[in-house]
Each structure stands twice: as structure tokens, then as C-alpha cells.
PDB file of C-alpha atoms and ligand atoms in Angstrom:
ATOM      1  CA  MET L   1    -105.900-109.838  99.698  1.00  0.00           C
ATOM      2  CA  GLU L   2    -109.341-112.572  99.605  1.00  0.00           C
ATOM      3  CA  PHE L   3    -109.566-115.718 101.423  1.00  0.00           C
ATOM      4  CA  LEU L   4    -112.584-118.400 101.440  1.00  0.00           C
ATOM      5  CA  GLY L   5    -114.379-118.113 105.058  1.00  0.00           C
ATOM      6  CA  VAL L   6    -116.692-120.341 106.157  1.00  0.00           C
ATOM      7  CA  ASP L   7    -118.623-120.719 109.359  1.00  0.00           C
ATOM      8  CA  ILE L   8    -119.784-124.226 110.150  1.00  0.00           C
ATOM      9  CA  GLY L   9    -122.719-124.708 112.487  1.00  0.00           C
ATOM     10  CA  GLY L  10    -124.858-127.017 113.776  1.00  0.00           C
ATOM     11  CA  SER L  11    -127.692-126.250 111.565  1.00  0.00           C
ATOM     12  CA  GLY L  12    -125.989-124.648 108.754  1.00  0.00           C
ATOM     13  CA  MET L  13    -122.566-124.149 106.838  1.00  0.00           C
ATOM     14  CA  LYS L  14    -122.062-120.776 105.355  1.00  0.00           C
ATOM     15  CA  GLY L  15    -119.346-119.512 103.642  1.00  0.00           C
ATOM     16  CA  ALA L  16    -118.376-116.181 101.257  1.00  0.00           C
ATOM     17  CA  VAL L  17    -115.098-114.810  99.847  1.00  0.00           C
ATOM     18  CA  VAL L  18    -113.494-112.242 102.473  1.00  0.00           C
ATOM     19  CA  ASP L  19    -111.469-109.232 101.529  1.00  0.00           C
ATOM     20  CA  VAL L  20    -109.330-109.816 104.747  1.00  0.00           C
ATOM     21  CA  SER L  21    -107.932-106.045 104.534  1.00  0.00           C
ATOM     22  CA  GLN L  22    -111.379-104.613 104.891  1.00  0.00           C
ATOM     23  CA  GLY L  23    -113.433-107.100 106.694  1.00  0.00           C
ATOM     24  CA  THR L  24    -116.122-107.357 103.957  1.00  0.00           C
ATOM     25  CA  LEU L  25    -117.591-109.838 101.839  1.00  0.00           C
ATOM     26  CA  ARG L  26    -116.400-110.116  97.954  1.00  0.00           C
ATOM     27  CA  SER L  27    -119.181-112.564  97.137  1.00  0.00           C
ATOM     28  CA  GLU L  28    -122.471-113.582  97.898  1.00  0.00           C
ATOM     29  CA  ARG L  29    -122.981-115.625 101.034  1.00  0.00           C
ATOM     30  CA  ILE L  30    -123.572-119.080 100.483  1.00  0.00           C
ATOM     31  CA  ARG L  31    -125.710-121.248 103.147  1.00  0.00           C
ATOM     32  CA  ILE L  32    -125.923-125.049 103.108  1.00  0.00           C
ATOM     33  CA  GLU L  33    -127.825-127.094 105.630  1.00  0.00           C
ATOM     34  CA  THR L  34    -125.563-129.137 107.707  1.00  0.00           C
ATOM     35  CA  PRO L  35    -125.863-132.509 106.714  1.00  0.00           C
ATOM     36  CA  CYS L  36    -127.686-134.961 108.900  1.00  0.00           C
ATOM     37  CA  PRO L  37    -126.176-136.988 110.247  1.00  0.00           C
ATOM     38  CA  SER L  38    -123.411-134.507 110.680  1.00  0.00           C
ATOM     39  CA  THR L  39    -120.651-136.758 110.231  1.00  0.00           C
ATOM     40  CA  PRO L  40    -116.678-135.833 109.158  1.00  0.00           C
ATOM     41  CA  ASP L  41    -117.438-137.327 105.358  1.00  0.00           C
ATOM     42  CA  ASN L  42    -121.380-136.021 104.872  1.00  0.00           C
ATOM     43  CA  MET L  43    -119.684-132.475 106.208  1.00  0.00           C
ATOM     44  CA  ALA L  44    -116.543-132.417 103.868  1.00  0.00           C
ATOM     45  CA  LYS L  45    -118.995-133.070 100.905  1.00  0.00           C
ATOM     46  CA  ALA L  46    -121.187-130.376 101.944  1.00  0.00           C
ATOM     47  CA  LEU L  47    -118.017-127.923 102.092  1.00  0.00           C
ATOM     48  CA  TYR L  48    -117.035-129.212  98.761  1.00  0.00           C
ATOM     49  CA  GLU L  49    -120.161-128.097  97.345  1.00  0.00           C
ATOM     50  CA  LEU L  50    -119.800-124.877  98.554  1.00  0.00           C
ATOM     51  CA  THR L  51    -116.335-124.256  97.351  1.00  0.00           C
ATOM     52  CA  LYS L  52    -118.105-125.095  93.994  1.00  0.00           C
ATOM     53  CA  LYS L  53    -120.712-122.674  94.175  1.00  0.00           C
ATOM     54  CA  LEU L  54    -118.376-119.950  94.974  1.00  0.00           C
ATOM     55  CA  ASN L  55    -115.997-121.392  92.417  1.00  0.00           C
ATOM     56  CA  TRP L  56    -113.464-120.912  94.868  1.00  0.00           C
ATOM     57  CA  SER L  57    -109.595-122.402  94.420  1.00  0.00           C
ATOM     58  CA  GLY L  58    -107.780-120.830  97.211  1.00  0.00           C
ATOM     59  CA  PRO L  59    -107.271-121.382 100.805  1.00  0.00           C
ATOM     60  CA  ILE L  60    -109.854-121.655 103.430  1.00  0.00           C
ATOM     61  CA  GLY L  61    -110.461-120.446 106.948  1.00  0.00           C
ATOM     62  CA  CYS L  62    -112.878-122.605 108.637  1.00  0.00           C
ATOM     63  CA  GLY L  63    -114.805-121.840 111.962  1.00  0.00           C
ATOM     64  CA  PHE L  64    -115.718-125.342 113.548  1.00  0.00           C
ATOM     65  CA  PRO L  65    -118.094-125.817 116.266  1.00  0.00           C
ATOM     66  CA  ALA L  66    -115.817-127.837 118.831  1.00  0.00           C
ATOM     67  CA  ILE L  67    -112.675-127.588 120.591  1.00  0.00           C
ATOM     68  CA  VAL L  68    -110.174-127.800 117.516  1.00  0.00           C
ATOM     69  CA  ARG L  69    -106.487-127.785 118.811  1.00  0.00           C
ATOM     70  CA  HIS L  70    -104.109-127.996 116.157  1.00  0.00           C
ATOM     71  CA  GLY L  71    -106.600-128.722 113.417  1.00  0.00           C
ATOM     72  CA  VAL L  72    -108.141-131.634 115.315  1.00  0.00           C
ATOM     73  CA  ALA L  73    -111.755-131.545 116.979  1.00  0.00           C
ATOM     74  CA  LEU L  74    -111.511-132.667 120.081  1.00  0.00           C
ATOM     75  CA  SER L  75    -115.447-132.421 121.126  1.00  0.00           C
ATOM     76  CA  ALA L  76    -118.579-132.621 119.592  1.00  0.00           C
ATOM     77  CA  SER L  77    -121.630-130.918 121.373  1.00  0.00           C
ATOM     78  CA  ASN L  78    -123.983-130.189 118.683  1.00  0.00           C
ATOM     79  CA  ILE L  79    -122.405-132.200 115.630  1.00  0.00           C
ATOM     80  CA  ASP L  80    -121.663-135.852 115.052  1.00  0.00           C
ATOM     81  CA  LYS L  81    -119.736-137.727 118.100  1.00  0.00           C
ATOM     82  CA  SER L  82    -117.586-139.173 115.132  1.00  0.00           C
ATOM     83  CA  TRP L  83    -115.638-135.803 114.786  1.00  0.00           C
ATOM     84  CA  ILE L  84    -113.670-136.512 117.860  1.00  0.00           C
ATOM     85  CA  GLY L  85    -110.330-137.063 117.315  1.00  0.00           C
ATOM     86  CA  GLN L  86    -110.759-136.080 113.557  1.00  0.00           C
ATOM     87  CA  ASN L  87    -108.333-134.014 111.707  1.00  0.00           C
ATOM     88  CA  ILE L  88    -110.706-131.398 110.533  1.00  0.00           C
ATOM     89  CA  GLU L  89    -107.770-129.666 108.280  1.00  0.00           C
ATOM     90  CA  THR L  90    -106.584-132.978 106.450  1.00  0.00           C
ATOM     91  CA  LEU L  91    -109.917-134.274 105.955  1.00  0.00           C
ATOM     92  CA  PHE L  92    -111.470-130.973 104.507  1.00  0.00           C
ATOM     93  CA  SER L  93    -108.143-130.336 102.500  1.00  0.00           C
ATOM     94  CA  GLU L  94    -107.898-133.882 100.893  1.00  0.00           C
ATOM     95  CA  THR L  95    -111.686-133.256 100.044  1.00  0.00           C
ATOM     96  CA  THR L  96    -111.648-129.751  98.300  1.00  0.00           C
ATOM     97  CA  GLY L  97    -108.161-130.092  97.291  1.00  0.00           C
ATOM     98  CA  LEU L  98    -107.501-126.540  98.880  1.00  0.00           C
ATOM     99  CA  PRO L  99    -105.553-125.641 101.903  1.00  0.00           C
ATOM    100  CA  VAL L 100    -107.622-125.411 105.060  1.00  0.00           C
ATOM    101  CA  MET L 101    -107.243-123.932 108.527  1.00  0.00           C
ATOM    102  CA  ALA L 102    -109.531-124.285 111.120  1.00  0.00           C
ATOM    103  CA  LEU L 103    -110.253-122.844 114.726  1.00  0.00           C
ATOM    104  CA  ASN L 104    -113.071-123.013 116.683  1.00  0.00           C
ATOM    105  CA  ASP L 105    -116.084-120.666 115.407  1.00  0.00           C
ATOM    106  CA  ALA L 106    -116.150-118.528 118.425  1.00  0.00           C
ATOM    107  CA  ASP L 107    -112.631-117.653 118.197  1.00  0.00           C
ATOM    108  CA  ALA L 108    -113.284-117.296 114.519  1.00  0.00           C
ATOM    109  CA  ALA L 109    -116.262-114.578 115.332  1.00  0.00           C
ATOM    110  CA  GLY L 110    -113.725-113.155 118.048  1.00  0.00           C
ATOM    111  CA  TYR L 111    -110.951-112.510 115.349  1.00  0.00           C
ATOM    112  CA  ALA L 112    -113.456-110.736 113.349  1.00  0.00           C
ATOM    113  CA  GLU L 113    -115.053-108.664 115.978  1.00  0.00           C
ATOM    114  CA  MET L 114    -111.667-107.556 117.637  1.00  0.00           C
ATOM    115  CA  THR L 115    -110.361-106.481 114.263  1.00  0.00           C
ATOM    116  CA  PHE L 116    -113.234-104.954 112.549  1.00  0.00           C
ATOM    117  CA  GLY L 117    -116.084-104.829 114.881  1.00  0.00           C
ATOM    118  CA  ALA L 118    -117.259-104.022 118.598  1.00  0.00           C
ATOM    119  CA  GLY L 119    -113.608-104.873 120.005  1.00  0.00           C
ATOM    120  CA  LYS L 120    -111.471-103.173 117.599  1.00  0.00           C
ATOM    121  CA  GLY L 121    -108.563-101.579 119.552  1.00  0.00           C
ATOM    122  CA  GLN L 122    -109.994-102.690 122.737  1.00  0.00           C
ATOM    123  CA  ARG L 123    -106.957-103.761 125.688  1.00  0.00           C
ATOM    124  CA  GLY L 124    -107.281-106.012 128.547  1.00  0.00           C
ATOM    125  CA  THR L 125    -109.557-108.858 129.114  1.00  0.00           C
ATOM    126  CA  VAL L 126    -112.528-108.732 126.426  1.00  0.00           C
ATOM    127  CA  LEU L 127    -114.854-111.915 126.603  1.00  0.00           C
ATOM    128  CA  LEU L 128    -117.088-112.816 123.153  1.00  0.00           C
ATOM    129  CA  ILE L 129    -120.198-114.744 123.636  1.00  0.00           C
ATOM    130  CA  THR L 130    -121.942-116.392 120.742  1.00  0.00           C
ATOM    131  CA  ILE L 131    -125.661-117.606 121.203  1.00  0.00           C
ATOM    132  CA  GLY L 132    -126.735-119.914 118.961  1.00  0.00           C
ATOM    133  CA  SER L 133    -127.379-123.364 119.096  1.00  0.00           C
ATOM    134  CA  GLY L 134    -125.073-123.744 121.483  1.00  0.00           C
ATOM    135  CA  ILE L 135    -122.810-120.897 123.635  1.00  0.00           C
ATOM    136  CA  GLY L 136    -119.473-120.644 122.130  1.00  0.00           C
ATOM    137  CA  THR L 137    -116.836-118.200 123.971  1.00  0.00           C
ATOM    138  CA  ALA L 138    -113.954-116.471 122.817  1.00  0.00           C
ATOM    139  CA  LEU L 139    -111.574-114.690 125.265  1.00  0.00           C
ATOM    140  CA  PHE L 140    -108.961-112.198 123.993  1.00  0.00           C
ATOM    141  CA  VAL L 141    -106.466-110.594 126.497  1.00  0.00           C
ATOM    142  CA  ASN L 142    -104.946-107.389 125.343  1.00  0.00           C
ATOM    143  CA  GLY L 143    -105.888-108.210 121.684  1.00  0.00           C
ATOM    144  CA  HIS L 144    -104.329-111.938 121.591  1.00  0.00           C
ATOM    145  CA  ASP L 145    -106.747-114.892 121.793  1.00  0.00           C
ATOM    146  CA  VAL L 146    -106.981-117.350 124.372  1.00  0.00           C
ATOM    147  CA  PRO L 147    -108.132-120.420 122.193  1.00  0.00           C
ATOM    148  CA  ASN L 148    -111.009-122.744 122.834  1.00  0.00           C
ATOM    149  CA  THR L 149    -112.052-121.341 126.532  1.00  0.00           C
ATOM    150  CA  GLU L 150    -115.677-123.285 126.020  1.00  0.00           C
ATOM    151  CA  PHE L 151    -117.260-121.649 128.924  1.00  0.00           C
ATOM    152  CA  GLY L 152    -120.628-122.642 127.476  1.00  0.00           C
ATOM    153  CA  HIS L 153    -119.978-125.714 129.203  1.00  0.00           C
ATOM    154  CA  LEU L 154    -119.352-124.165 132.632  1.00  0.00           C
ATOM    155  CA  LEU L 155    -122.037-125.538 135.146  1.00  0.00           C
ATOM    156  CA  LEU L 156    -125.170-123.793 135.950  1.00  0.00           C
ATOM    157  CA  HIS L 157    -127.942-125.559 137.640  1.00  0.00           C
ATOM    158  CA  GLY L 158    -126.184-128.677 137.596  1.00  0.00           C
ATOM    159  CA  ASP L 159    -126.087-129.105 133.559  1.00  0.00           C
ATOM    160  CA  ILE L 160    -123.668-127.228 131.373  1.00  0.00           C
ATOM    161  CA  ALA L 161    -124.577-123.619 130.727  1.00  0.00           C
ATOM    162  CA  GLU L 162    -125.283-123.844 127.314  1.00  0.00           C
ATOM    163  CA  ARG L 163    -128.547-126.140 127.890  1.00  0.00           C
ATOM    164  CA  TYR L 164    -129.892-123.413 130.177  1.00  0.00           C
ATOM    165  CA  VAL L 165    -128.978-120.389 128.080  1.00  0.00           C
ATOM    166  CA  SER L 166    -128.547-120.854 124.703  1.00  0.00           C
ATOM    167  CA  ASN L 167    -131.044-119.619 121.803  1.00  0.00           C
ATOM    168  CA  SER L 168    -131.679-123.238 121.078  1.00  0.00           C
ATOM    169  CA  ALA L 169    -132.967-123.303 124.983  1.00  0.00           C
ATOM    170  CA  ARG L 170    -134.705-120.000 124.746  1.00  0.00           C
ATOM    171  CA  LYS L 171    -137.080-121.386 121.785  1.00  0.00           C
ATOM    172  CA  ARG L 172    -137.429-124.834 123.264  1.00  0.00           C
ATOM    173  CA  LEU L 173    -138.862-123.742 126.246  1.00  0.00           C
ATOM    174  CA  GLU L 174    -140.523-120.691 124.723  1.00  0.00           C
ATOM    175  CA  LEU L 175    -139.110-118.104 127.015  1.00  0.00           C
ATOM    176  CA  SER L 176    -140.018-114.498 126.945  1.00  0.00           C
ATOM    177  CA  TRP L 177    -137.115-112.177 126.540  1.00  0.00           C
ATOM    178  CA  GLU L 178    -137.330-111.385 130.180  1.00  0.00           C
ATOM    179  CA  LYS L 179    -136.860-114.945 131.344  1.00  0.00           C
ATOM    180  CA  TRP L 180    -134.459-115.455 129.069  1.00  0.00           C
ATOM    181  CA  GLY L 181    -132.611-112.353 129.887  1.00  0.00           C
ATOM    182  CA  LYS L 182    -132.565-113.180 133.632  1.00  0.00           C
ATOM    183  CA  ARG L 183    -131.234-116.405 133.067  1.00  0.00           C
ATOM    184  CA  PHE L 184    -128.415-115.206 130.879  1.00  0.00           C
ATOM    185  CA  ASN L 185    -127.632-112.618 133.446  1.00  0.00           C
ATOM    186  CA  GLU L 186    -127.109-115.405 135.928  1.00  0.00           C
ATOM    187  CA  TYR L 187    -124.525-116.695 133.628  1.00  0.00           C
ATOM    188  CA  LEU L 188    -122.780-113.453 132.860  1.00  0.00           C
ATOM    189  CA  GLN L 189    -122.529-112.832 136.579  1.00  0.00           C
ATOM    190  CA  HIS L 190    -121.012-116.347 136.884  1.00  0.00           C
ATOM    191  CA  LEU L 191    -118.317-115.544 134.413  1.00  0.00           C
ATOM    192  CA  GLU L 192    -117.997-112.095 135.833  1.00  0.00           C
ATOM    193  CA  ARG L 193    -116.606-113.807 139.340  1.00  0.00           C
ATOM    194  CA  LEU L 194    -114.394-116.245 137.236  1.00  0.00           C
ATOM    195  CA  LEU L 195    -112.890-113.590 134.591  1.00  0.00           C
ATOM    196  CA  SER L 196    -113.909-109.925 135.718  1.00  0.00           C
ATOM    197  CA  PRO L 197    -113.533-108.762 131.602  1.00  0.00           C
ATOM    198  CA  ASP L 198    -113.128-105.458 130.645  1.00  0.00           C
ATOM    199  CA  LEU L 199    -115.857-105.909 128.039  1.00  0.00           C
ATOM    200  CA  TYR L 200    -118.347-108.234 126.834  1.00  0.00           C
ATOM    201  CA  ILE L 201    -119.411-108.531 123.017  1.00  0.00           C
ATOM    202  CA  LEU L 202    -122.568-110.832 122.710  1.00  0.00           C
ATOM    203  CA  GLY L 203    -122.898-112.413 119.261  1.00  0.00           C
ATOM    204  CA  GLY L 204    -124.450-115.185 117.384  1.00  0.00           C
ATOM    205  CA  GLY L 205    -127.776-114.564 115.808  1.00  0.00           C
ATOM    206  CA  ILE L 206    -129.782-113.230 118.621  1.00  0.00           C
ATOM    207  CA  SER L 207    -127.270-109.978 118.847  1.00  0.00           C
ATOM    208  CA  LYS L 208    -129.794-108.222 116.675  1.00  0.00           C
ATOM    209  CA  ASP L 209    -132.515-108.518 119.563  1.00  0.00           C
ATOM    210  CA  PHE L 210    -129.984-106.881 121.531  1.00  0.00           C
ATOM    211  CA  GLU L 211    -132.217-104.152 122.764  1.00  0.00           C
ATOM    212  CA  ALA L 212    -135.162-106.722 123.743  1.00  0.00           C
ATOM    213  CA  TYR L 213    -133.088-108.208 126.536  1.00  0.00           C
ATOM    214  CA  SER L 214    -130.038-106.017 127.578  1.00  0.00           C
ATOM    215  CA  GLN L 215    -132.220-104.327 130.430  1.00  0.00           C
ATOM    216  CA  TYR L 216    -132.169-107.547 132.303  1.00  0.00           C
ATOM    217  CA  LEU L 217    -128.417-107.821 132.353  1.00  0.00           C
ATOM    218  CA  GLU L 218    -126.506-106.307 135.008  1.00  0.00           C
ATOM    219  CA  VAL L 219    -122.567-106.758 135.635  1.00  0.00           C
ATOM    220  CA  GLU L 220    -119.725-104.577 136.121  1.00  0.00           C
ATOM    221  CA  ALA L 221    -118.374-104.517 132.698  1.00  0.00           C
ATOM    222  CA  PRO L 222    -119.877-102.950 129.566  1.00  0.00           C
ATOM    223  CA  ILE L 223    -122.003-104.925 127.223  1.00  0.00           C
ATOM    224  CA  VAL L 224    -122.307-104.478 123.605  1.00  0.00           C
ATOM    225  CA  PRO L 225    -123.591-106.523 120.668  1.00  0.00           C
ATOM    226  CA  ALA L 226    -121.423-107.542 118.009  1.00  0.00           C
ATOM    227  CA  GLN L 227    -121.375-105.499 115.103  1.00  0.00           C
ATOM    228  CA  MET L 228    -120.542-107.890 112.211  1.00  0.00           C
ATOM    229  CA  LEU L 229    -123.764-109.983 113.114  1.00  0.00           C
ATOM    230  CA  ASN L 230    -124.201-112.902 110.832  1.00  0.00           C
ATOM    231  CA  ASN L 231    -120.758-112.297 109.131  1.00  0.00           C
ATOM    232  CA  ALA L 232    -118.433-112.221 112.291  1.00  0.00           C
ATOM    233  CA  GLY L 233    -117.558-116.068 111.684  1.00  0.00           C
ATOM    234  CA  ILE L 234    -116.926-116.104 107.922  1.00  0.00           C
ATOM    235  CA  VAL L 235    -114.907-112.678 108.192  1.00  0.00           C
ATOM    236  CA  GLY L 236    -113.122-114.096 111.152  1.00  0.00           C
ATOM    237  CA  ALA L 237    -112.318-117.494 109.783  1.00  0.00           C
ATOM    238  CA  ALA L 238    -110.708-115.804 106.685  1.00  0.00           C
ATOM    239  CA  CYS L 239    -108.604-113.887 108.721  1.00  0.00           C
ATOM    240  CA  TYR L 240    -107.201-116.521 110.664  1.00  0.00           C
ATOM    241  CA  ALA L 241    -106.205-118.322 107.463  1.00  0.00           C
ATOM    242  CA  GLN L 242    -104.688-115.397 106.208  1.00  0.00           C
ATOM    243  CA  ARG L 243    -102.465-115.105 109.622  1.00  0.00           C
ATOM    244  CA  ARG L 244    -101.524-118.768 109.704  1.00  0.00           C
ATOM    245  CA  LEU L 245    -100.278-118.711 105.872  1.00  0.00           C
ATOM    246  CA  GLU L 246     -98.121-115.439 107.201  1.00  0.00           C
ATOM    247  CA  GLY L 247     -96.787-117.320 109.878  1.00  0.00           C
ATOM    248  CA  SER L 248     -98.033-114.765 112.538  1.00  0.00           C
ATOM    249  CA  LEU L 249    -100.054-117.088 114.682  1.00  0.00           C
TER     250      LEU L 249
HETATM  251  C1  BGC H   1    -119.295-126.074 121.686  1.00  0.00           C
HETATM  252  C2  BGC H   1    -118.271-125.248 121.312  1.00  0.00           C
HETATM  253  C3  BGC H   1    -118.954-123.867 120.087  1.00  0.00           C
HETATM  254  C4  BGC H   1    -120.277-123.593 120.526  1.00  0.00           C
HETATM  255  C5  BGC H   1    -120.946-122.667 119.449  1.00  0.00           C
HETATM  256  C6  BGC H   1    -120.594-125.493 121.704  1.00  0.00           C
HETATM  257  O1  BGC H   1    -121.441-126.369 121.991  1.00  0.00           O
HETATM  258  O2  BGC H   1    -118.597-126.809 122.344  1.00  0.00           O
HETATM  259  O3  BGC H   1    -116.986-125.702 120.799  1.00  0.00           O
HETATM  260  O4  BGC H   1    -117.593-122.980 119.893  1.00  0.00           O
HETATM  261  O5  BGC H   1    -121.391-124.826 120.486  1.00  0.00           O
HETATM  262  O6  BGC H   1    -120.909-123.271 118.209  1.00  0.00           O
END
């Protein structure tokens, strides 16, 4: 069964047709720059363009970089503030003429990793952390998602953690892997005191550099890099759309 999965981020909007029974891509992966300003209308037009490029006319699952409650964006950390209060599903469905189901982008990546990747078959408490322009988190308890955890906005050194440990912060401050790894370890230790997870999965573009910083991470639970790499958000969004349409969520 095929669904279009779309992963919307602060810098790029990526999409592909996904075989949701295998967790694999069935089309090329298309990336469009996130429009600037990243207003609802501009992003809806970009999504429409993406569906046209892929010649898609079925349901769409959409990972979105904000708190998403019943289809509505409730925050806007790395996108235009005018998103707050906007119904993503209604706007995107109207613009594309296709059914759209939206969820937080980290939760989407979590669905993919828990179904096909590093968290497959894992019971207990699993915390997936996506490291990119922001920090996204997905918490799974015995395989069930607790949506919109937003642990990237926990306070660390008097500011939200993502300003201190995101990949953007690493690049902006030109931190070595050692410096960044030690910072990230502080963040992990904070999370460990709060949640005592059984497993951490690190996702986002930086998961491919895991070997460069893993030696600086010291927490009780095992830490593994995400396995679906750049496709987790796309695959997970498609899986979410399937589950919503089936009525299993
Ligand atoms: C947002 C989250 C999102 C994360 C990754 C954060 O700034 O608040 O909702 O999951 O970035 O995109």
C-alpha cells in the first residue's frame, strides 16, 4: 500500500511515495527549499508543487516541525509565527485537493524507527531525539507514541535546550565534535533524570556522524543511531497517514 510521506523542516520540505508495509521509498525523494518567509500560504504552495512533481493523487502524511494537536499547529519555533493556531490538515488538503494527515516531525521519525528501524520490537520507554535546526523528541512507551513531547524546549543553562545543542548551534558556534558531544551529554543526562528511558535513538542528519561524538555520551541506557537516516520523517509520516485512515490511531 502506498502513501505520500512528507517531512517538513525549517530549511527543506522532502517527500516521496512510501510502501508502508516495507518502509521503503517507491519514488525518487524530492526536496524543495522551505519558502522564506515560511508562512502557511507559501508552504501550502510548495507542498502542492511537491505533489505535482511526484504526480501524486492519494493521501498524504505530513511531519511538521511544531506541536500538532488534532491537525492544528500550536507552536512555531523554526517556522513563521503565523502558523500558530493554523489547521495544517485543512489548509494543505484544500490546497492540494488531497487528504492530509499531519503530526509532529519527530513523532513521524519515531513511527518509522519503531516500525522498521532502530526501535523495532523495543518495549519499555524509548526516546528518539532528532538533531537538526531544532531538537525534536518522540517518546514511545511499549510501542505507543506519547505525542508532542517537545523536550527540545526543556531549559538548559537558562535557555531552551535546542539553542544549546541543536546541529544549528554546533555549526553556528563552530563546535568540535568533542565540545558538542559534551554539551549534548549534559542534555542527555538531564533527560535521563526525568525519564529513565530504556533506549535512546539519535536521529536527524547528524545521526550519520554518530561515531564522531558517541564516545562523549555517558548515560545508563544504550544509545543507538537511527537506522532510517534521512528517510525516517518521510516513511513515518506515511505510516501515520495509513494508521489514521485505518482508524487504528
Ligand atoms: C520544534 C519541534 C520540532 C523540532 C524539530 C523544534 O523547534 O519545537 O516541534 O519537532 O524543532 O523540527
